Coordinates of C-alpha atoms in Angstrom, one line a residue:
X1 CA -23.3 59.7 -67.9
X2 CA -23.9 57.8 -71.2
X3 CA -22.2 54.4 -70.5
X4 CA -19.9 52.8 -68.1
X5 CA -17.1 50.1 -68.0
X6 CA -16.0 47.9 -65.0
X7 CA -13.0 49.9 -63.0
X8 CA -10.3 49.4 -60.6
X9 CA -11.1 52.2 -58.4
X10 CA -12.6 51.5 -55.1
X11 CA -15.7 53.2 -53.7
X12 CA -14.9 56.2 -51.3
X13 CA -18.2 55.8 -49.3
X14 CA -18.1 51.9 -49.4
X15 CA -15.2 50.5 -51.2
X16 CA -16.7 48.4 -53.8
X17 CA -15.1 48.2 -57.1
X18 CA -17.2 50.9 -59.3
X19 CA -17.7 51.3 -62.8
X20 CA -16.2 53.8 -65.2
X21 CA -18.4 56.2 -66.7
X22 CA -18.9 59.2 -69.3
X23 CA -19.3 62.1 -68.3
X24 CA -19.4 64.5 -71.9
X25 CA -20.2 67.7 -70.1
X26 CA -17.3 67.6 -67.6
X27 CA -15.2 66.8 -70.4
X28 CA -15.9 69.4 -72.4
X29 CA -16.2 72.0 -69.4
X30 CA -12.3 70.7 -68.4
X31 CA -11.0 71.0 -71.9
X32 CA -13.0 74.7 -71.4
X33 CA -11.0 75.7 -68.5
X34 CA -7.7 73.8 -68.5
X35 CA -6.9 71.9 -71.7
X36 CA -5.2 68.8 -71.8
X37 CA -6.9 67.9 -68.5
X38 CA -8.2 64.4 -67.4
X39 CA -11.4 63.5 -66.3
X40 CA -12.8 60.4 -64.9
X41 CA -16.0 59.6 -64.1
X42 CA -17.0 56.6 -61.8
X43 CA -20.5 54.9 -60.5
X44 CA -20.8 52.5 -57.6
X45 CA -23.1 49.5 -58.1
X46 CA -23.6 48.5 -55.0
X47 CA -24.0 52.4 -53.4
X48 CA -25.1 54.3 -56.2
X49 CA -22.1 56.8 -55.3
X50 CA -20.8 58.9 -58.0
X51 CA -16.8 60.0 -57.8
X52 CA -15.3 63.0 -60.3
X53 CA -11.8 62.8 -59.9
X54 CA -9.7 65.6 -62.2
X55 CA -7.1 67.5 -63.1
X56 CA -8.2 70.8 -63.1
X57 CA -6.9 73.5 -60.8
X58 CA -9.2 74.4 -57.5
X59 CA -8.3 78.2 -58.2
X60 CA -9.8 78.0 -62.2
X61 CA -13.3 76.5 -60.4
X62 CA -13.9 79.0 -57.5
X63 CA -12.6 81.9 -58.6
X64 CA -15.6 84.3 -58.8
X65 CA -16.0 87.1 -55.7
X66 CA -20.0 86.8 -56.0
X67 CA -21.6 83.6 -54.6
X68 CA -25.0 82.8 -56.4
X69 CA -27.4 81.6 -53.6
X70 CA -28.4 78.1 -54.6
X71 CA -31.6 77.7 -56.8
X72 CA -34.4 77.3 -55.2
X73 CA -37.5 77.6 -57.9
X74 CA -40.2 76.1 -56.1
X75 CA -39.4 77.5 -52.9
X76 CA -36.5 76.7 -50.1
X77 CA -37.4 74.0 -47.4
X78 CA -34.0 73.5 -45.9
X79 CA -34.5 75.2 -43.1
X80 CA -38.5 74.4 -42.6
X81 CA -37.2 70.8 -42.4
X82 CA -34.8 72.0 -39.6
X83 CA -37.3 73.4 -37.9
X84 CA -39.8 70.8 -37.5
X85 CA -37.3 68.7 -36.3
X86 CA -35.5 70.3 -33.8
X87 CA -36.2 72.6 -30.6
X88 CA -34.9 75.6 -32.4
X89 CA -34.8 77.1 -28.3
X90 CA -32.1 74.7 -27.2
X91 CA -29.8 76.1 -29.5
X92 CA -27.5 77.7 -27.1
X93 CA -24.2 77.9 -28.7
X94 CA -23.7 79.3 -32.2
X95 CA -25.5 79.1 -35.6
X96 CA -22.5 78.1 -38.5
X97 CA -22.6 77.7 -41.8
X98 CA -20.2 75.6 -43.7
X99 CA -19.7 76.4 -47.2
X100 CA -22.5 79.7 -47.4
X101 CA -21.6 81.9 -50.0
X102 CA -23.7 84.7 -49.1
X103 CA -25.1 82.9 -46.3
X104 CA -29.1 83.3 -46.9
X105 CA -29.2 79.8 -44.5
X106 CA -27.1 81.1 -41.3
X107 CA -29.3 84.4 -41.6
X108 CA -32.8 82.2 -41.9
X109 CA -31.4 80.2 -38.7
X110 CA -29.9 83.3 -37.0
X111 CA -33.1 84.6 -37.0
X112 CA -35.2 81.9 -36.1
X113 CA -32.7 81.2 -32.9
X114 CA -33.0 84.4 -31.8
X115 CA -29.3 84.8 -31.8
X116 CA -27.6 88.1 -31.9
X117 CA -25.1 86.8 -34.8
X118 CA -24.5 83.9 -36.9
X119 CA -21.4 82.7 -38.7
X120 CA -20.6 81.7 -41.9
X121 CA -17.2 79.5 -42.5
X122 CA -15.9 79.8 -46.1
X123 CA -12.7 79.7 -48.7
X124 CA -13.6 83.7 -49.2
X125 CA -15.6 86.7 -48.0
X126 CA -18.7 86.6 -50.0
X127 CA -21.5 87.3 -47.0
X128 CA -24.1 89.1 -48.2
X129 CA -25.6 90.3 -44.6
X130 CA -24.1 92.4 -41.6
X131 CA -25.5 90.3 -39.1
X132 CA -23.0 87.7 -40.2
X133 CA -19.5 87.3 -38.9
X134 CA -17.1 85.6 -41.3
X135 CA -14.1 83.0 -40.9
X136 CA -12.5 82.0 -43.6
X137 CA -11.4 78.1 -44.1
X138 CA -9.8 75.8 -46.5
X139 CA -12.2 73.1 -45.5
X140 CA -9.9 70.7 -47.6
X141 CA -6.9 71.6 -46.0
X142 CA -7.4 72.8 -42.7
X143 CA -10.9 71.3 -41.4
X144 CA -9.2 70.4 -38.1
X145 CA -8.9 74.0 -37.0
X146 CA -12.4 73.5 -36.6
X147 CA -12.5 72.5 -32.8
X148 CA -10.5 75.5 -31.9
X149 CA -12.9 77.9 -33.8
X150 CA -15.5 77.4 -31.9
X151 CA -16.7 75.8 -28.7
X152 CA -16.8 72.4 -28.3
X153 CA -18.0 72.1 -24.4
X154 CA -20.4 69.4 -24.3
X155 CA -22.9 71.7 -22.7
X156 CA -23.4 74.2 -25.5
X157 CA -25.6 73.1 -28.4
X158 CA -24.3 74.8 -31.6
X159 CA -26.2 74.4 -35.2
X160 CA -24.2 74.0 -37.8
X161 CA -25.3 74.1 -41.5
X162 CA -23.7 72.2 -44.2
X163 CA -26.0 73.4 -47.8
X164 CA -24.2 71.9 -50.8
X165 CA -21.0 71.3 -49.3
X166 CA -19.7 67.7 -49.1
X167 CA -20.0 67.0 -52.5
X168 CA -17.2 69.8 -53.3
X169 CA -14.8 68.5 -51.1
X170 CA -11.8 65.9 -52.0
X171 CA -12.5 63.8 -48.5
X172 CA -16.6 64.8 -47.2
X173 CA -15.7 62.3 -44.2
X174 CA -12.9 64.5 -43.0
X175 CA -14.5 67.8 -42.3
X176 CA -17.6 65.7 -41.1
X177 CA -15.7 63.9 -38.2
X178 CA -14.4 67.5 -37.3
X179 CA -17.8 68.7 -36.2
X180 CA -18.3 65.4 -34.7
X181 CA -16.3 66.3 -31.9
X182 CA -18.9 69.0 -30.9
X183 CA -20.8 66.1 -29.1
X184 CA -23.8 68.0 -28.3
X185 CA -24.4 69.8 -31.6
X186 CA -27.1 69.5 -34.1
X187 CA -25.6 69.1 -38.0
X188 CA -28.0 69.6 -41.1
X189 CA -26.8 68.0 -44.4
X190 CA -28.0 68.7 -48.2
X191 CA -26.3 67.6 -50.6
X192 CA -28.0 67.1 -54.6
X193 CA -29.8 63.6 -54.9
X194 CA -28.4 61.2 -57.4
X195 CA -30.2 58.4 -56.6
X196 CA -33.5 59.7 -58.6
X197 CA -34.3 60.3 -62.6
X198 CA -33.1 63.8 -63.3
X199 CA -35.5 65.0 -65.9
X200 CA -34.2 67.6 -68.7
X201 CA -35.8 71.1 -66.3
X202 CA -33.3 69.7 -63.5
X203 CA -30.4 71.4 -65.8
X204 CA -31.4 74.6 -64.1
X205 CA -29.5 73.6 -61.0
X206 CA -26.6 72.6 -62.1
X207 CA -25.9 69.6 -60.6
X208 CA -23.0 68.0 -62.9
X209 CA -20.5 69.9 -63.5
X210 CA -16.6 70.1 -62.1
X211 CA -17.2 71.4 -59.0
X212 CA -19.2 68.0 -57.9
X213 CA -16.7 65.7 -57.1
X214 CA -19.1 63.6 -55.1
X215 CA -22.5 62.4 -56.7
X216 CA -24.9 61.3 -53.7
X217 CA -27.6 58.6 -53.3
X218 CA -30.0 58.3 -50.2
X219 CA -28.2 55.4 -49.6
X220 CA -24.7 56.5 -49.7
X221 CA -25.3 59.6 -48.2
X222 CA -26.9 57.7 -44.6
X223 CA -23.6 55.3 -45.0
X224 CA -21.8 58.0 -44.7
X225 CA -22.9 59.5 -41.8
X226 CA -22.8 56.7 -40.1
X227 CA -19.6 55.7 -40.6
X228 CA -18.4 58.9 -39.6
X229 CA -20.3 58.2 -36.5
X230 CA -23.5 60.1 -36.6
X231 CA -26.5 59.3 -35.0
X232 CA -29.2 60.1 -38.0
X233 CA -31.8 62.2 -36.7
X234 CA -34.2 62.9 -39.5
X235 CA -34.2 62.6 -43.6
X236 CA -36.2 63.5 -46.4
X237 CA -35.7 63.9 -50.0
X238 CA -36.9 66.1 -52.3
X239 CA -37.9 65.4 -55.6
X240 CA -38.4 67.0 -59.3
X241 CA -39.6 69.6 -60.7
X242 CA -38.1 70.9 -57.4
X243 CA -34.1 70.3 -56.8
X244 CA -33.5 66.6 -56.2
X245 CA -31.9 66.8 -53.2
X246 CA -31.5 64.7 -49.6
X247 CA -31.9 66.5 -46.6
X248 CA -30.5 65.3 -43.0
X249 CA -30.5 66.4 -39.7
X250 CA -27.8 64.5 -37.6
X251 CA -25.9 64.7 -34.3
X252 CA -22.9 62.8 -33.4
X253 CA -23.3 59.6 -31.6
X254 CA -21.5 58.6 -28.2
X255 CA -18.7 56.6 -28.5
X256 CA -19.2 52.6 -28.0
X257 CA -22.9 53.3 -26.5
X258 CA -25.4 49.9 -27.4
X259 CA -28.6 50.2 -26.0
X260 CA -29.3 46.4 -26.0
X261 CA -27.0 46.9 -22.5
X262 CA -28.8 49.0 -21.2
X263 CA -31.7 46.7 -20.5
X264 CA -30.1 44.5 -18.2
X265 CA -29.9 47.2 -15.5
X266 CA -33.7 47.9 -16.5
X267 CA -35.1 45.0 -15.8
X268 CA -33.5 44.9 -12.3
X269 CA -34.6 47.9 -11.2
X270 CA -38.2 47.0 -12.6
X271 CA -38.0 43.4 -10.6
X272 CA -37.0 45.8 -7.4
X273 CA -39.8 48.1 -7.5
X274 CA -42.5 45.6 -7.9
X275 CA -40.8 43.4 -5.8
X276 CA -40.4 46.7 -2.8
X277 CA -44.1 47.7 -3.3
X278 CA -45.7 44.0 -2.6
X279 CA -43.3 44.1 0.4
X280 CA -44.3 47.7 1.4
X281 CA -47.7 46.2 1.6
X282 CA -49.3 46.3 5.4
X283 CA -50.6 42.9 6.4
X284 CA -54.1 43.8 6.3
X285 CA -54.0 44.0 2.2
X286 CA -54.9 42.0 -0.1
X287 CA -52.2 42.0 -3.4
X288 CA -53.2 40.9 -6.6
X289 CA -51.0 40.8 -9.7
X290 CA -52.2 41.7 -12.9
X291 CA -50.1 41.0 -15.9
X292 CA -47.4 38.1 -15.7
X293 CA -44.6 39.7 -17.3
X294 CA -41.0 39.0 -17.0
X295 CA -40.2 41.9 -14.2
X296 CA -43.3 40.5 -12.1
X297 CA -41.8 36.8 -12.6
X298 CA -38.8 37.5 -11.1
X299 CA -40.3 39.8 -8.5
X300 CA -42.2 36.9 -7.5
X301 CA -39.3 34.4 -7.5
X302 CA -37.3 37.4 -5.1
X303 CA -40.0 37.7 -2.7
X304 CA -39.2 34.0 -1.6
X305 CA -41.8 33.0 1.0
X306 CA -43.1 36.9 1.1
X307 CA -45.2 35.8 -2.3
X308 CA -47.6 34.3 0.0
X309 CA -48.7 37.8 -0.2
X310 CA -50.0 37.7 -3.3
X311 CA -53.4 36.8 -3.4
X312 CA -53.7 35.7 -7.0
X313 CA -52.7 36.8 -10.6
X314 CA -54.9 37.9 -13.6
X315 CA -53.1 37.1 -16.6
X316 CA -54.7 36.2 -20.3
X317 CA -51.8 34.3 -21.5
X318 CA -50.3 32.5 -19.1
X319 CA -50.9 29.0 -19.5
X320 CA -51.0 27.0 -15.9
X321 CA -53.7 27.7 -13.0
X322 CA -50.7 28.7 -11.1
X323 CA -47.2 30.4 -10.8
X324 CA -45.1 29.7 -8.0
X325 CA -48.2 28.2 -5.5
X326 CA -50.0 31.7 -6.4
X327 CA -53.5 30.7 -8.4
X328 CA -53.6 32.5 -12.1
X329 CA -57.0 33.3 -13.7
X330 CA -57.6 35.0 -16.9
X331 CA -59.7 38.3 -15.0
X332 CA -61.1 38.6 -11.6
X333 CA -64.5 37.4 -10.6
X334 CA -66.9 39.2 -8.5
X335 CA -66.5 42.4 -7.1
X336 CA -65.3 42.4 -3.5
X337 CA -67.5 44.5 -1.1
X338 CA -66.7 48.8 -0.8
X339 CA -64.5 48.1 2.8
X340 CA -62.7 44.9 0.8
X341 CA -61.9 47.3 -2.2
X342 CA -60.2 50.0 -0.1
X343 CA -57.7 47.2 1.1
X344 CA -57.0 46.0 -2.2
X345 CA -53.5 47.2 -4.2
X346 CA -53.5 45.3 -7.7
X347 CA -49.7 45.5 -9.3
X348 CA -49.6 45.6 -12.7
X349 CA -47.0 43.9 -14.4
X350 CA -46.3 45.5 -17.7
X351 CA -44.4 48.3 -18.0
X352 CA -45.6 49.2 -21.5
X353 CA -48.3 52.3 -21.4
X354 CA -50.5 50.8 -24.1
X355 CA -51.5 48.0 -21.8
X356 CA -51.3 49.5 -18.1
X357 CA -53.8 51.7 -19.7
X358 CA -55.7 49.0 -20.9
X359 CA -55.4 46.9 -17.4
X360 CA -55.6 50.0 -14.9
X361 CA -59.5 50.5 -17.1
X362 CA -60.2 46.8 -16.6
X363 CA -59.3 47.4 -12.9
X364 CA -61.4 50.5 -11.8
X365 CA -64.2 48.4 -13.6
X366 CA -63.8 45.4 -11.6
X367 CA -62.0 46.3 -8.3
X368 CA -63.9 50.0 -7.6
X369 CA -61.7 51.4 -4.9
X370 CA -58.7 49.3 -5.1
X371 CA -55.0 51.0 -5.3
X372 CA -53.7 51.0 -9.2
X373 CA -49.7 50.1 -8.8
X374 CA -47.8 50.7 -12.5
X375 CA -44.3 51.3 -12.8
X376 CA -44.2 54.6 -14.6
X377 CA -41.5 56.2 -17.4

């Protein structure tokens, strides 16, 4: 792409206007296969996406019977990367791959699964193993036959394998919310990178040409997925003299789920247990507080007239002698005797592990004997 000029034609991934741009090889390769045919080439500057739209019959591009496994001169880590981010053992649905050719990936992932039989999904037959069933799909087409394929229960975890796919197809976000429906699955992504200086030796991968219609950036790519409403489990990219590519691992996200909600129903339950363990505390105790968080706060304010209880509170930032009527003090003072220690519960307040740890090591120093409260995980 040797220049570019400002365009009408709105980004696919993030609707920004993009820019027009050369693409001589294309050109030439469309005049090649179907002459008279028109090419246009546009760039997004705000995404980095790249869009090939033509004219040139599908049937001209993919009609060989022989699918060349993808390049892979310095060695392929698609499926290392899969496998150091996911439990390869709770796969227990299927292993499919989108778009395999000969399906060298479903095999790799069959194996490593342990399953019986893998699956690879394709416009034609061109499986190279007999462990591998084949279904064949126009993914442009027909991509919503893809539920009734295979099983979309929420309690089987299928794999499904998407190697240098998207960027063939005329919509990527319509086969991608397909397999979004399986809500338990696990999807891996690659797709060329376009976001990164492709040097002369990248040629030998053949990463512009007709077939491409969509030209990928790191950041286009993630927009993508999460617009199509996947949650983003790992990435990576991979850079020259290997294949630029990006690599993701991904499953689909529950619908209208914000954790920020969730915390209102943690904090009362927190504020209950501390409150229920001071409470649960027989009159001949002694209670101390350690940590003056937010959940012991409100614990405090609950108990009413039961925070009598509480002997004192440790706490290094609070900044008033007391809380409540109940005296604060940066750390405790002496020791209290062996029979005092046995009758002593100290509550931390903090339910974050770094600094329990820190204040249950501080409390075995101090208060030998005394009963450590924490609200675990």
């Amino acid at each position: 792409m040797s220049s570019t000029t400002t365009g009408a034609v709105g980004c696919p991934i993030c609707g920004a206007a993009m820019a027009r741009a050369t693409n001589p090889f294309c050109d030439m390769q469309a005049q090649l296969l179907h002459p008279g045919a028109s090419v246009q080439q546009h760039v997004c500057p705000a995404c980095g996406h790249g869009w090939l739209q033509h004219d040139v019959p599908l049937a001209l591009l993919y009609n060989s019977n022989v699918a060349l496994p993808t390049e892979y001169v310095n060695g392929d880590m698609r499926f290392p990367f899969v496998a150091r981010q996911l439990d390869l053992s709770s796969i227990s649905g299927q292993v499919v791959e989108f778009g395999g050719g000969p399906g060298e990936l479903a095999e790799q992932a069959r194996r490593a699964t342990g399953k019986a039989r893998a699956t690879v999904v394709d416009f034609v037959d061109r499986v190279a193993a007999a462990s591998l069933d084949f279904v064949a799909l126009d993914f442009n087409a027909d991509a919503a036959r893809i539920p009734e394929l295979f099983d979309a229960r929420a309690d089987r975890k299928n794999l499904f394998l998407l190697s240098h796919v998207i960027e063939h197809l005329l919509d990527p976000a319509v086969l991608l919310r397909e397999l979004g429906k399986f809500q338990d699955s696990v999807i891996f992504i690659e797709v060329p990178d376009f976001g990164s200086r492709h040097a002369p030796s990248t040629l030998r991968f053949s990463l512009n040409h007709l077939e491409h219609l969509h030209y990928f950036t790191s950041r286009s790519l993630l927009k993508l997925l999460q617009d199509v409403g996947f949650e983003i489990l790992a990435f990576e990219t991979q850079a020259a003299p290997s294949m630029p590519a990006l690599r993701a691992l991904c499953t689909p996200r529950p619908a209208g789920h914000n954790a920020v909600l969730d915390y209102r129903e943690h904090f009362a339950d927190v504020v209950g247990r501390l409150k229920q363990k001071i409470l649960d505390a027989g009159p001949e105790r002694q209670v101390w507080v350690w940590g003056l968080s937010a959940f012991m706060a409100q614990a405090l304010a609950d108990l009413g007239d039961a925070r009598g209880r509480v002997a004192g509170i440790f706490d290094t930032r609070f900044p008033q002698p007391d809380f409540m009527g109940i005296p604060v003090r940066r750390e405790p003072g002496a020791a209290p005797s062996a029979d005092g220690a046995a009758r002593t519960l100290v509550v931390c307040g903090s339910t974050y592990s770094a600094v329990q740890k820190v204040i249950k090591a501080k409390a075995e120093q101090l208060l030998p004997g005394a009963e450590f409260f924490a609200i675990a995980g």
